[in-house]
PDB file of C-alpha atoms in Angstrom:
ATOM      1  CA  VAL I   1     104.472 103.929 113.908  1.00 93.00           C
ATOM      2  CA  ILE I   2     106.153 101.756 116.554  1.00 96.00           C
ATOM      3  CA  TYR I   3     102.911 101.610 118.530  1.00 97.00           C
ATOM      4  CA  ARG I   4     101.000 100.457 115.450  1.00 97.00           C
ATOM      5  CA  VAL I   5     103.540  97.684 114.876  1.00 97.00           C
ATOM      6  CA  ALA I   6     102.994  96.568 118.475  1.00 97.00           C
ATOM      7  CA  LEU I   7      99.237  96.545 117.989  1.00 97.00           C
ATOM      8  CA  ALA I   8      99.599  94.492 114.821  1.00 97.00           C
ATOM      9  CA  TYR I   9     101.588  91.816 116.657  1.00 98.00           C
ATOM     10  CA  ALA I  10      99.214  91.920 119.627  1.00 97.00           C
ATOM     11  CA  VAL I  11      96.118  91.178 117.537  1.00 96.00           C
ATOM     12  CA  GLY I  12      97.631  89.458 114.508  1.00 96.00           C
ATOM     13  CA  ALA I  13      96.763  92.165 111.985  1.00 96.00           C
ATOM     14  CA  ASP I  14      98.743  91.544 108.757  1.00 94.00           C
ATOM     15  CA  VAL I  15     101.257  89.508 110.799  1.00 96.00           C
ATOM     16  CA  GLU I  16     101.017  86.384 112.912  1.00 97.00           C
ATOM     17  CA  ALA I  17     100.044  87.277 116.483  1.00 97.00           C
ATOM     18  CA  ASP I  18     103.140  87.194 118.686  1.00 97.00           C
ATOM     19  CA  ILE I  19     102.957  88.351 122.300  1.00 97.00           C
ATOM     20  CA  ILE I  20     106.729  88.534 122.686  1.00 98.00           C
ATOM     21  CA  ALA I  21     107.073  90.759 119.633  1.00 98.00           C
ATOM     22  CA  ALA I  22     104.076  92.827 120.746  1.00 98.00           C
ATOM     23  CA  HIS I  23     105.628  93.418 124.174  1.00 98.00           C
ATOM     24  CA  LYS I  24     108.932  94.330 122.544  1.00 98.00           C
ATOM     25  CA  TRP I  25     107.319  96.959 120.308  1.00 98.00           C
ATOM     26  CA  PHE I  26     105.075  98.300 123.093  1.00 98.00           C
ATOM     27  CA  ASN I  27     108.213  98.620 125.208  1.00 97.00           C
ATOM     28  CA  LEU I  28     110.054 100.507 122.467  1.00 97.00           C
ATOM     29  CA  ALA I  29     107.089 102.853 122.025  1.00 97.00           C
ATOM     30  CA  ALA I  30     106.845 103.354 125.795  1.00 97.00           C
ATOM     31  CA  VAL I  31     110.528 104.250 125.993  1.00 95.00           C
ATOM     32  CA  ARG I  32     109.799 106.974 123.437  1.00 95.00           C
ATOM     33  CA  GLY I  33     107.081 108.354 125.688  1.00 96.00           C
ATOM     34  CA  HIS I  34     103.923 106.781 124.236  1.00 97.00           C
ATOM     35  CA  LYS I  35     101.567 106.664 127.236  1.00 97.00           C
ATOM     36  CA  GLU I  36      99.132 104.063 125.879  1.00 97.00           C
ATOM     37  CA  ALA I  37     102.074 101.809 124.996  1.00 98.00           C
ATOM     38  CA  LYS I  38     103.039 101.757 128.677  1.00 97.00           C
ATOM     39  CA  VAL I  39      99.557 100.510 129.552  1.00 97.00           C
ATOM     40  CA  GLN I  40      99.540  97.938 126.762  1.00 97.00           C
ATOM     41  CA  ARG I  41     103.030  96.734 127.675  1.00 97.00           C
ATOM     42  CA  GLN I  42     101.871  96.017 131.218  1.00 97.00           C
ATOM     43  CA  GLU I  43      98.714  94.287 129.994  1.00 96.00           C
ATOM     44  CA  MET I  44     100.848  92.060 127.774  1.00 95.00           C
ATOM     45  CA  ALA I  45     103.237  91.311 130.645  1.00 97.00           C
ATOM     46  CA  ASP I  46     100.297  90.304 132.835  1.00 97.00           C
ATOM     47  CA  ILE I  47      99.435  87.438 130.463  1.00 96.00           C
ATOM     48  CA  MET I  48     103.015  86.409 129.688  1.00 98.00           C
ATOM     49  CA  SER I  49     105.312  84.028 131.524  1.00 98.00           C
ATOM     50  CA  SER I  50     108.424  85.479 133.128  1.00 97.00           C
ATOM     51  CA  GLU I  51     110.497  83.784 130.413  1.00 98.00           C
ATOM     52  CA  GLU I  52     108.416  85.417 127.661  1.00 98.00           C
ATOM     53  CA  VAL I  53     108.841  88.829 129.300  1.00 98.00           C
ATOM     54  CA  ARG I  54     112.567  88.213 129.596  1.00 98.00           C
ATOM     55  CA  LEU I  55     112.789  87.368 125.890  1.00 98.00           C
ATOM     56  CA  ALA I  56     110.756  90.431 124.935  1.00 98.00           C
ATOM     57  CA  LEU I  57     112.911  92.752 127.031  1.00 97.00           C
ATOM     58  CA  GLN I  58     116.064  91.200 125.591  1.00 98.00           C
ATOM     59  CA  ALA I  59     114.736  91.715 122.051  1.00 97.00           C
ATOM     60  CA  ALA I  60     113.941  95.362 122.825  1.00 97.00           C
ATOM     61  CA  ARG I  61     117.442  95.944 124.207  1.00 96.00           C
ATOM     62  CA  GLU I  62     118.985  94.356 121.115  1.00 97.00           C
ATOM     63  CA  TRP I  63     116.837  96.563 118.852  1.00 96.00           C
ATOM     64  CA  ILE I  64     117.913  99.684 120.758  1.00 94.00           C
ATOM     65  CA  LYS I  65     121.588  98.669 120.387  1.00 95.00           C
ATOM     66  CA  LEU I  66     121.118  98.243 116.635  1.00 95.00           C
ATOM     67  CA  MET I  67     119.536 101.671 116.309  1.00 90.00           C
ATOM     68  CA  ASN I  68     122.266 103.466 118.268  1.00 83.00           C
TER      69      ASN I  68
END
């Protein structure tokens, strides 16, 4: 499910495309062991600025804190 959310944000399916949100969700899926999410997360990072990556990682950390 998390991976599908990431894909939706990456391509703008049923939501507005958002590379920061996509990276965040790919990261969360990767942390849970989703292999393709790790690849997609890196592909997103390759097209993002360092500030965008920083924001995405911060958002993922905040999400993890909320869920714990």
